[in-house]
Coordinates of C-alpha atoms and ligand atoms in Angstrom, one line a residue:
M1 CA 14.8 -27.2 -0.8
K2 CA 12.5 -30.0 0.2
N3 CA 9.7 -30.4 -2.3
E4 CA 6.5 -30.6 -0.3
P5 CA 3.8 -32.7 -2.0
H6 CA 1.2 -30.2 -3.2
K7 CA -2.1 -31.1 -1.6
E8 CA -4.9 -29.7 -3.7
K9 CA -8.0 -28.8 -1.8
R10 CA -11.1 -29.7 -3.8
L11 CA -13.2 -26.5 -4.1
I12 CA -16.6 -26.0 -5.4
S13 CA -16.7 -24.2 -8.8
L14 CA -17.8 -20.6 -9.0
R15 CA -20.7 -21.6 -11.1
A16 CA -22.0 -24.2 -8.7
R17 CA -21.4 -21.8 -5.8
L18 CA -23.4 -19.0 -7.5
C19 CA -26.1 -21.4 -8.4
L20 CA -26.4 -22.7 -4.9
A21 CA -26.4 -19.2 -3.4
F22 CA -29.1 -18.1 -5.7
I23 CA -31.3 -21.2 -5.1
L24 CA -30.7 -20.8 -1.3
F25 CA -31.8 -17.2 -1.6
T26 CA -35.0 -18.1 -3.4
V27 CA -35.8 -20.8 -0.8
I28 CA -35.2 -18.4 2.1
V29 CA -37.4 -15.8 0.4
F30 CA -40.2 -18.3 0.0
A31 CA -39.8 -19.7 3.5
L32 CA -40.2 -16.2 4.9
L33 CA -43.2 -15.6 2.6
W34 CA -44.9 -18.8 3.7
F35 CA -44.2 -18.0 7.3
F36 CA -45.7 -14.5 7.1
E37 CA -48.6 -15.4 4.9
V38 CA -49.7 -18.6 6.4
V39 CA -48.6 -18.5 10.1
L40 CA -48.9 -14.8 10.9
L41 CA -51.7 -13.9 8.6
E42 CA -54.5 -14.6 11.2
S43 CA -52.9 -12.6 14.1
F44 CA -51.9 -9.8 11.7
Y45 CA -55.5 -9.6 10.4
Y46 CA -57.0 -9.4 13.9
T47 CA -54.4 -6.9 15.1
S48 CA -55.0 -4.6 12.2
K49 CA -58.8 -5.0 12.4
I50 CA -58.7 -4.0 16.1
R51 CA -56.5 -1.0 15.2
D52 CA -58.7 0.1 12.4
T53 CA -61.9 -0.2 14.5
Q54 CA -60.2 1.7 17.3
K55 CA -59.4 4.5 14.8
I56 CA -63.0 4.6 13.7
A57 CA -64.1 4.8 17.4
I58 CA -61.7 7.7 17.9
S59 CA -63.0 9.5 14.8
L60 CA -66.6 9.0 16.0
I61 CA -65.7 10.4 19.5
E62 CA -64.1 13.4 17.9
A63 CA -67.1 14.0 15.6
Y64 CA -69.6 13.4 18.5
D65 CA -70.3 17.1 19.1
D66 CA -70.7 18.0 15.4
E67 CA -74.0 18.9 14.0
D68 CA -74.0 16.3 11.3
F69 CA -72.7 13.6 13.6
E70 CA -75.7 11.3 12.7
R71 CA -75.0 11.5 9.0
Y72 CA -71.3 10.9 9.6
L73 CA -72.1 7.9 11.8
S74 CA -74.3 6.2 9.2
Q75 CA -71.6 6.9 6.5
V76 CA -68.8 5.3 8.6
S77 CA -71.0 2.4 9.7
L78 CA -71.9 1.6 6.1
E79 CA -68.5 2.1 4.7
N80 CA -66.8 -0.2 7.3
Q81 CA -69.7 -2.7 7.9
I82 CA -69.8 -1.7 11.6
C83 CA -72.9 -1.7 13.8
V84 CA -72.8 1.3 16.1
E85 CA -74.8 2.1 19.2
V86 CA -74.4 5.4 21.1
L87 CA -76.0 5.8 24.6
D88 CA -76.3 8.9 26.7
K89 CA -75.0 8.9 30.2
R90 CA -78.2 7.4 31.5
Q91 CA -77.7 4.6 29.0
R92 CA -80.6 5.6 26.9
P93 CA -80.0 5.0 23.2
L94 CA -79.2 8.2 21.2
Y95 CA -78.1 6.8 17.9
E96 CA -77.9 3.4 16.3
C97 CA -76.8 2.0 13.0
D98 CA -77.3 -1.7 12.3
V99 CA -75.7 -2.8 9.0
L100 CA -76.1 -6.5 10.0
D101 CA -79.9 -6.5 9.7
D102 CA -80.8 -7.0 13.3
K103 CA -78.1 -9.7 13.7
C104 CA -75.7 -7.3 15.4
L105 CA -74.7 -8.2 18.9
L106 CA -75.7 -4.7 20.2
H107 CA -79.4 -4.9 19.1
G108 CA -82.3 -7.2 18.9
P109 CA -83.8 -9.6 21.4
H110 CA -80.5 -11.1 22.6
S111 CA -78.6 -7.8 22.8
Y112 CA -75.2 -8.1 24.3
L113 CA -75.4 -4.4 25.3
G114 CA -76.2 -4.9 29.0
A115 CA -73.2 -7.3 29.4
L116 CA -71.0 -4.9 27.6
M117 CA -72.1 -1.9 29.7
M118 CA -71.3 -3.9 32.9
K119 CA -67.9 -4.7 31.5
L120 CA -67.3 -1.1 30.5
Q121 CA -68.3 0.2 34.0
N122 CA -65.9 -2.2 35.6
D123 CA -63.1 -1.2 33.3
A124 CA -60.8 1.4 34.7
D125 CA -59.8 2.8 31.2
G126 CA -63.4 2.9 30.1
V127 CA -62.5 0.9 26.9
I128 CA -63.3 -2.7 26.1
G129 CA -62.4 -4.7 23.1
M130 CA -63.2 -8.4 22.6
N131 CA -63.7 -11.2 20.2
V132 CA -67.2 -12.6 20.5
Y133 CA -68.8 -15.4 18.4
N134 CA -72.0 -14.2 16.8
E135 CA -74.3 -17.2 16.5
R136 CA -76.8 -15.2 14.5
I137 CA -74.4 -14.7 11.6
G138 CA -72.3 -17.7 12.5
Q139 CA -68.9 -16.0 12.7
D140 CA -66.6 -14.2 15.1
T141 CA -67.1 -10.5 15.6
L142 CA -65.2 -7.8 17.3
V143 CA -66.9 -5.8 20.0
L144 CA -65.5 -2.4 21.0
G145 CA -66.9 -0.2 23.7
C146 CA -65.7 3.1 25.1
V147 CA -66.9 6.0 27.3
L148 CA -67.6 9.4 25.8
H149 CA -65.9 11.9 28.1
D150 CA -66.5 15.6 28.5
N151 CA -63.4 16.5 30.6
T152 CA -64.0 14.2 33.6
Q153 CA -67.8 14.1 33.1
V154 CA -69.2 10.9 31.5
H155 CA -71.1 12.1 28.4
G156 CA -72.3 8.8 27.0
Y157 CA -71.2 5.4 25.7
L158 CA -70.1 4.2 22.2
F159 CA -70.3 0.6 21.1
L160 CA -69.1 -0.9 17.9
N161 CA -69.6 -4.4 16.5
T162 CA -68.0 -5.6 13.3
P163 CA -67.8 -9.1 11.9
L164 CA -64.3 -10.7 11.7
Q165 CA -63.9 -12.4 8.4
P166 CA -62.8 -16.0 8.8
V167 CA -59.1 -16.1 7.9
G168 CA -58.9 -19.9 7.7
S169 CA -60.4 -20.1 4.3
A170 CA -58.3 -17.2 3.0
V171 CA -55.2 -19.0 4.4
S172 CA -56.0 -22.1 2.5
I173 CA -56.5 -20.2 -0.7
I174 CA -53.3 -18.3 -0.2
K175 CA -51.5 -21.6 0.6
R176 CA -52.6 -23.0 -2.8
L177 CA -51.7 -19.9 -4.6
L178 CA -48.4 -19.7 -2.8
M179 CA -47.7 -23.4 -3.7
F180 CA -48.3 -22.5 -7.3
I181 CA -46.2 -19.4 -7.2
T182 CA -43.4 -21.2 -5.3
V183 CA -43.1 -23.9 -7.9
L184 CA -43.2 -21.4 -10.7
L185 CA -40.7 -19.1 -9.2
L186 CA -38.4 -21.9 -8.1
I187 CA -38.2 -23.0 -11.7
I188 CA -37.7 -19.4 -12.9
G189 CA -35.1 -19.0 -10.0
V190 CA -33.2 -22.1 -11.0
V191 CA -33.1 -21.0 -14.7
I192 CA -32.0 -17.5 -13.7
A193 CA -29.4 -19.0 -11.3
F194 CA -28.0 -21.2 -14.1
W195 CA -28.0 -18.3 -16.6
L196 CA -26.4 -15.8 -14.0
S197 CA -23.8 -18.3 -12.9
S198 CA -22.8 -19.1 -16.4
W199 CA -22.7 -15.4 -17.3
L200 CA -20.4 -14.7 -14.4
S201 CA -18.2 -17.8 -14.6
V202 CA -17.8 -18.3 -18.4
P203 CA -15.3 -15.4 -18.8
I204 CA -13.3 -16.6 -15.7
V205 CA -13.2 -20.1 -17.0
R206 CA -12.1 -18.8 -20.5
I207 CA -9.4 -16.6 -18.9
T208 CA -8.2 -19.6 -16.8
H209 CA -7.9 -21.8 -20.0
S210 CA -5.9 -19.0 -21.6
A211 CA -3.7 -18.6 -18.5
H212 CA -3.0 -22.4 -18.7
R213 CA -1.8 -22.0 -22.3
L214 CA 0.3 -19.0 -21.2
A215 CA 1.8 -21.1 -18.4
H216 CA 2.8 -23.6 -21.0
G217 CA 4.8 -20.9 -22.9
D218 CA 2.2 -19.8 -25.5
F219 CA 2.8 -16.1 -25.6
N220 CA 0.2 -15.6 -28.4
T221 CA -2.7 -16.6 -26.1
K222 CA -5.6 -14.1 -26.2
F223 CA -7.2 -13.1 -23.0
I224 CA -10.8 -12.3 -23.7
G225 CA -12.7 -10.5 -20.9
G226 CA -16.5 -10.7 -20.6
S227 CA -19.5 -8.5 -20.4
Y228 CA -18.7 -7.2 -17.0
Q229 CA -15.9 -4.9 -15.8
E230 CA -13.9 -7.1 -13.4
A231 CA -13.4 -9.9 -16.0
D232 CA -12.5 -7.3 -18.6
E233 CA -9.9 -5.8 -16.2
L234 CA -8.5 -9.2 -15.4
A235 CA -8.1 -10.0 -19.1
R236 CA -6.4 -6.7 -19.7
T237 CA -4.0 -7.2 -16.7
L238 CA -3.1 -10.7 -17.9
T239 CA -2.6 -9.5 -21.4
Y240 CA -0.1 -6.9 -20.0
A241 CA 1.6 -9.6 -17.9
E242 CA 1.8 -11.8 -21.0
Q243 CA 3.5 -9.0 -23.0
Q244 CA 6.0 -8.5 -20.2
L245 CA 6.7 -12.2 -19.8
S246 CA 7.1 -12.5 -23.6
R247 CA 9.6 -9.6 -23.5
V248 CA 11.5 -11.1 -20.6
D249 CA 11.5 -14.5 -22.3
S250 CA 13.0 -13.1 -25.5
M251 CA 15.5 -11.1 -23.5
Q252 CA 16.5 -14.2 -21.6
R253 CA 17.0 -16.1 -24.9
D254 CA 19.1 -13.2 -26.2
L255 CA 21.2 -13.2 -23.0
I256 CA 21.8 -16.9 -23.1
A257 CA 22.7 -16.6 -26.8
N258 CA 25.0 -13.6 -26.2
V259 CA 26.6 -14.9 -23.0
S260 CA 27.2 -18.4 -24.4
H261 CA 28.7 -16.8 -27.5
D262 CA 30.9 -14.5 -25.4
L263 CA 32.0 -17.5 -23.3
R264 CA 32.6 -19.8 -26.2
T265 CA 34.7 -17.3 -28.3
P266 CA 37.4 -16.8 -25.7
L267 CA 37.4 -20.5 -24.8
T268 CA 37.9 -21.4 -28.4
M269 CA 40.7 -18.9 -28.7
L270 CA 42.3 -20.1 -25.5
K271 CA 42.3 -23.7 -26.8
A272 CA 43.6 -22.6 -30.2
Y273 CA 46.4 -20.5 -28.9
A274 CA 47.4 -23.2 -26.3
E275 CA 47.5 -25.8 -29.1
M276 CA 49.6 -23.4 -31.2
I277 CA 52.1 -23.0 -28.4
R278 CA 52.2 -26.7 -27.8
D279 CA 52.6 -27.6 -31.6
L280 CA 54.3 -24.6 -33.2
S281 CA 55.5 -21.7 -31.2
G282 CA 56.7 -23.5 -28.0
D283 CA 60.4 -23.1 -29.0
N284 CA 60.0 -19.6 -30.5
P285 CA 60.1 -17.2 -27.6
V286 CA 58.7 -14.2 -29.6
K287 CA 55.8 -16.1 -31.1
R288 CA 55.2 -17.9 -27.9
N289 CA 55.0 -14.6 -25.9
A290 CA 52.6 -13.1 -28.5
H291 CA 50.4 -16.2 -28.2
L292 CA 50.6 -16.2 -24.4
Q293 CA 49.5 -12.5 -24.5
V294 CA 46.4 -13.5 -26.5
I295 CA 45.6 -16.2 -23.9
I296 CA 46.0 -13.6 -21.0
E297 CA 43.7 -11.1 -22.8
E298 CA 41.0 -13.7 -23.5
T299 CA 41.3 -14.9 -19.9
D300 CA 40.7 -11.3 -18.7
R301 CA 37.7 -10.9 -21.0
L302 CA 36.3 -14.2 -19.6
T303 CA 36.9 -13.2 -16.0
A304 CA 35.3 -9.7 -16.6
L305 CA 32.2 -11.3 -18.1
V306 CA 31.8 -13.9 -15.3
N307 CA 32.4 -11.1 -12.7
D308 CA 29.8 -8.9 -14.2
I309 CA 27.3 -11.6 -14.2
L310 CA 28.0 -12.5 -10.6
D311 CA 28.0 -8.8 -9.5
L312 CA 24.7 -8.1 -11.3
S313 CA 23.0 -11.0 -9.6
K314 CA 24.4 -9.7 -6.2
F315 CA 23.0 -6.3 -6.9
E316 CA 19.7 -7.7 -7.8
N317 CA 19.3 -10.0 -4.9
G318 CA 20.3 -7.2 -2.5
S319 CA 23.4 -8.9 -1.1
M320 CA 25.6 -6.1 -2.3
K321 CA 25.2 -3.1 0.0
P322 CA 26.8 0.3 -0.6
E323 CA 29.5 1.4 1.8
M324 CA 28.8 5.1 2.0
Q325 CA 31.6 7.7 2.4
T326 CA 31.8 11.4 1.8
I327 CA 34.2 12.2 -1.0
D328 CA 35.2 15.2 -3.2
I329 CA 33.8 14.2 -6.5
R330 CA 36.0 16.6 -8.5
T331 CA 39.2 15.0 -7.3
R332 CA 37.8 11.5 -7.8
L333 CA 36.7 12.3 -11.4
A334 CA 40.1 13.9 -12.2
D335 CA 41.9 10.7 -10.8
I336 CA 39.8 8.4 -12.9
I337 CA 40.3 10.4 -16.1
E338 CA 44.1 10.6 -15.4
R339 CA 44.2 6.8 -15.3
Y340 CA 42.3 6.5 -18.5
K341 CA 44.5 9.0 -20.4
G342 CA 47.5 6.7 -20.5
V343 CA 45.6 3.8 -22.2
S344 CA 43.1 5.7 -24.3
E345 CA 45.5 8.2 -25.7
K346 CA 47.7 5.4 -26.9
M347 CA 44.8 4.3 -29.0
G348 CA 44.1 7.8 -30.3
Y349 CA 41.2 8.6 -28.0
H350 CA 41.0 11.9 -26.1
I351 CA 39.0 12.3 -22.9
H352 CA 38.2 15.9 -22.2
F353 CA 37.2 16.7 -18.6
T354 CA 35.3 19.9 -17.6
P355 CA 35.4 20.2 -13.8
D356 CA 33.3 22.4 -11.6
E357 CA 34.1 23.6 -8.0
P358 CA 35.1 20.8 -5.6
M359 CA 32.0 19.3 -4.1
Q360 CA 31.5 16.8 -1.3
V361 CA 29.1 13.9 -2.1
T362 CA 28.0 10.9 -0.1
C363 CA 28.2 7.6 -2.0
D364 CA 30.0 4.2 -2.3
P365 CA 33.2 5.5 -4.0
A366 CA 34.1 2.2 -5.5
Q367 CA 30.7 1.6 -7.0
I368 CA 30.4 5.2 -8.4
E369 CA 33.8 4.8 -9.9
R370 CA 32.5 1.7 -11.6
V371 CA 29.6 3.6 -13.0
I372 CA 31.8 6.3 -14.4
C373 CA 34.2 3.8 -15.9
N374 CA 31.4 1.9 -17.5
L375 CA 30.0 5.1 -19.0
I376 CA 33.5 6.2 -20.2
N377 CA 34.2 2.7 -21.6
N378 CA 30.9 2.8 -23.6
A379 CA 31.6 6.3 -24.8
I380 CA 35.1 5.2 -26.0
N381 CA 33.6 2.2 -27.7
Y382 CA 30.7 4.0 -29.4
T383 CA 32.2 7.5 -30.1
G384 CA 32.7 8.8 -33.6
E385 CA 35.6 9.2 -35.9
D386 CA 37.0 12.2 -33.9
K387 CA 37.6 9.7 -31.0
M388 CA 36.5 12.4 -28.5
V389 CA 34.9 11.7 -25.1
Y390 CA 33.7 14.6 -22.9
V391 CA 33.2 14.3 -19.2
R392 CA 31.6 17.1 -17.2
Q393 CA 31.0 17.9 -13.6
I394 CA 28.1 20.3 -13.1
N395 CA 27.3 21.5 -9.6
L396 CA 23.5 22.1 -9.3
P397 CA 21.4 23.2 -6.3
E398 CA 19.9 19.6 -6.2
G399 CA 23.3 17.8 -6.4
V400 CA 26.2 17.1 -8.7
R401 CA 25.4 16.1 -12.3
I402 CA 28.0 14.0 -14.0
E403 CA 27.8 13.8 -17.8
V404 CA 29.7 11.5 -20.2
R405 CA 29.3 12.5 -23.9
D406 CA 30.4 10.9 -27.1
T407 CA 30.2 12.0 -30.7
G408 CA 29.0 8.6 -32.1
K409 CA 25.9 7.6 -34.1
G410 CA 23.6 8.1 -31.2
I411 CA 20.9 5.8 -30.0
E412 CA 17.5 5.4 -31.7
E413 CA 14.4 6.5 -29.6
D414 CA 12.9 3.1 -29.3
K415 CA 16.2 1.6 -28.1
I416 CA 16.9 4.2 -25.4
Q417 CA 14.1 2.6 -23.3
R418 CA 15.9 -0.7 -23.5
I419 CA 19.6 -0.1 -23.2
F420 CA 19.6 -0.2 -19.4
D421 CA 17.7 -3.5 -19.5
K422 CA 19.7 -6.4 -18.1
Y423 CA 19.5 -8.6 -21.2
Y424 CA 19.7 -5.9 -23.9
R425 CA 22.5 -5.6 -26.3
S426 CA 22.4 -3.8 -29.6
E427 CA 22.3 -6.0 -32.7
N428 CA 25.4 -4.2 -34.1
H429 CA 27.4 -5.2 -31.0
K430 CA 30.9 -6.0 -32.2
R431 CA 33.5 -8.2 -30.6
E432 CA 36.1 -5.5 -31.0
V433 CA 34.0 -3.4 -28.7
V434 CA 35.2 -4.2 -25.2
G435 CA 32.3 -4.9 -22.9
T436 CA 30.3 -7.7 -21.5
G437 CA 26.9 -6.4 -22.5
L438 CA 26.0 -6.0 -18.9
G439 CA 27.7 -2.6 -18.3
L440 CA 24.6 -0.4 -18.4
S441 CA 22.6 -2.9 -16.3
I442 CA 25.3 -2.6 -13.6
V443 CA 25.2 1.2 -13.9
K444 CA 21.5 1.1 -13.4
A445 CA 21.7 -1.3 -10.4
I446 CA 24.3 0.9 -8.6
L447 CA 22.5 4.2 -9.3
K448 CA 19.2 2.7 -8.1
M449 CA 20.9 1.4 -5.0
H450 CA 22.1 5.0 -4.3
E451 CA 18.7 6.4 -5.3
F452 CA 20.4 8.7 -7.8
H453 CA 18.5 9.8 -10.9
Y454 CA 20.1 8.9 -14.2
G455 CA 19.3 9.0 -17.9
V456 CA 20.5 9.4 -21.4
N457 CA 19.9 12.1 -24.1
S458 CA 20.8 11.1 -27.6
K459 CA 20.6 12.5 -31.0
L460 CA 21.1 10.3 -34.1
G461 CA 24.3 11.3 -35.9
E462 CA 25.4 13.6 -33.1
G463 CA 26.1 11.3 -30.2
S464 CA 24.8 10.5 -26.7
V465 CA 25.0 12.1 -23.3
F466 CA 24.8 9.6 -20.3
W467 CA 24.2 11.4 -17.0
F468 CA 23.4 10.9 -13.4
L469 CA 22.7 13.2 -10.5
M470 CA 24.5 12.7 -7.1
R471 CA 22.6 14.2 -4.3
G472 CA 25.0 16.1 -2.0
Ligands
ADP501 P1 27.8 -3.4 -24.2 O1 28.3 -2.1 -24.5 O2 28.9 -4.3 -23.7 O3 27.0 -4.0 -25.4 P2 26.2 -2.1 -22.2 O4 25.2 -2.6 -21.2 O5 27.2 -1.2 -21.7 O6 26.7 -3.3 -23.0 O7 25.4 -1.3 -23.3 C1 24.2 -1.8 -23.8 C2 23.9 -1.3 -25.2 O8 23.7 0.1 -25.1 C3 25.0 -1.4 -26.1 O9 25.0 -2.7 -26.8 C4 24.8 -0.3 -27.1 O10 23.9 -0.6 -28.1 C5 24.2 0.8 -26.3 N1 25.1 1.8 -25.8 C6 25.7 2.0 -24.6 N2 26.4 3.1 -24.6 C7 26.3 3.7 -25.8 C8 26.8 4.9 -26.3 N3 27.7 5.7 -25.7 N4 26.5 5.2 -27.6 C9 25.6 4.4 -28.3 N5 25.1 3.3 -27.8 C10 25.4 2.9 -26.6

């Protein structure tokens, strides 16, 4: 595989990014505040003043027919600093309230009333509203006039005049205030941004350092989360991954140790016996044949080990696919056990088979045979003094259950979890026990490939039952 040079993109750190985002947010908030307070304040003030004055005019129109209209009028006028003039339909004054001490545009020698009336009569809606500069008080005022209706009949006229407060000076005060607040809040914003970004990024940076240590093979690294959930969860996940990696690492070491031991032992024997034949027994046919027999057995052991390693890797990388056929499992089991009998009975072992009714199952016959043989081999290797191995076929509604039982020491609870692991071998594994240490991993790989359930029930001192369930 061609090794592409790894181009590392320079990225901004989480801390800097959070800081920038927070500062940007603060700046945007202030830009908006400035825009609304400084640029839109004046038009906002005028619009709301007009709306409020219109509301007052409407409330006066509604109260016009009430008995205490005059009292209400003076109250409204005083509360809102509004001059009011009410004329009857012949334009004769009915009520007037002047809160501006004769400086109102509606009263006094330079009354604006005549001009307003003309405007009102020309207005189709019978409503006028305008902004007029009042020289007498030296500021802009809002003038509002409307017709008082009684159905379609004109009843009279209502005029309001209220000063508009100069917004300019308010804007400059607000500007100064805003400047102060902006500087203050920007400082607070930057401090909070630094604090927040550190608070968020410190656990990530700490976990990254720990992950670096783990990557360099330190399986005792502690992953410490943080004060928030995600960092804590990340730390917990990495701690779990670390435990798994550490387990796989120690298993791999065990495997290398076991496999190299298993490879070296037959090779040493091969060399020793070959030298013996060359130097000593070459001319003695009896001794030579015995030595050659050892060489053949050791070669077989070596071949089996290498084959198991190769097969297991094929199962694991998916290149070994099952060739499915429908077979009668009872006949197949009987054949296998028959073949065993010759060899095992010579060595004093007895394999007892309890068949059930013939049953058709779909599987890869060669692979399933391998599973059964591996289980029987283990049972022979680990069974007790009575040298008994029991094989059972049990037809169940959900499939055919195959059980292989021995009467050996059994397997400890904590080891049961691990015996199917690829790299696991018991510490008390003896060389006399035929096997490569990969037998159960191959069983597991084949049964998984078939999607058959499997398991082991074991009692210390009584023996173990290895089973699997073939779906029909
Ligand atoms: P091997 O038997 O060559 O060591 P296996 O993968 O077949 O390798 O088995 C793995 C381990 O499982 C064995 O080392 C042994 O400790 C345990 N084991 C397997 N079968 C039995 C059994 N029938 N009784 C007790 N222990 C067993």
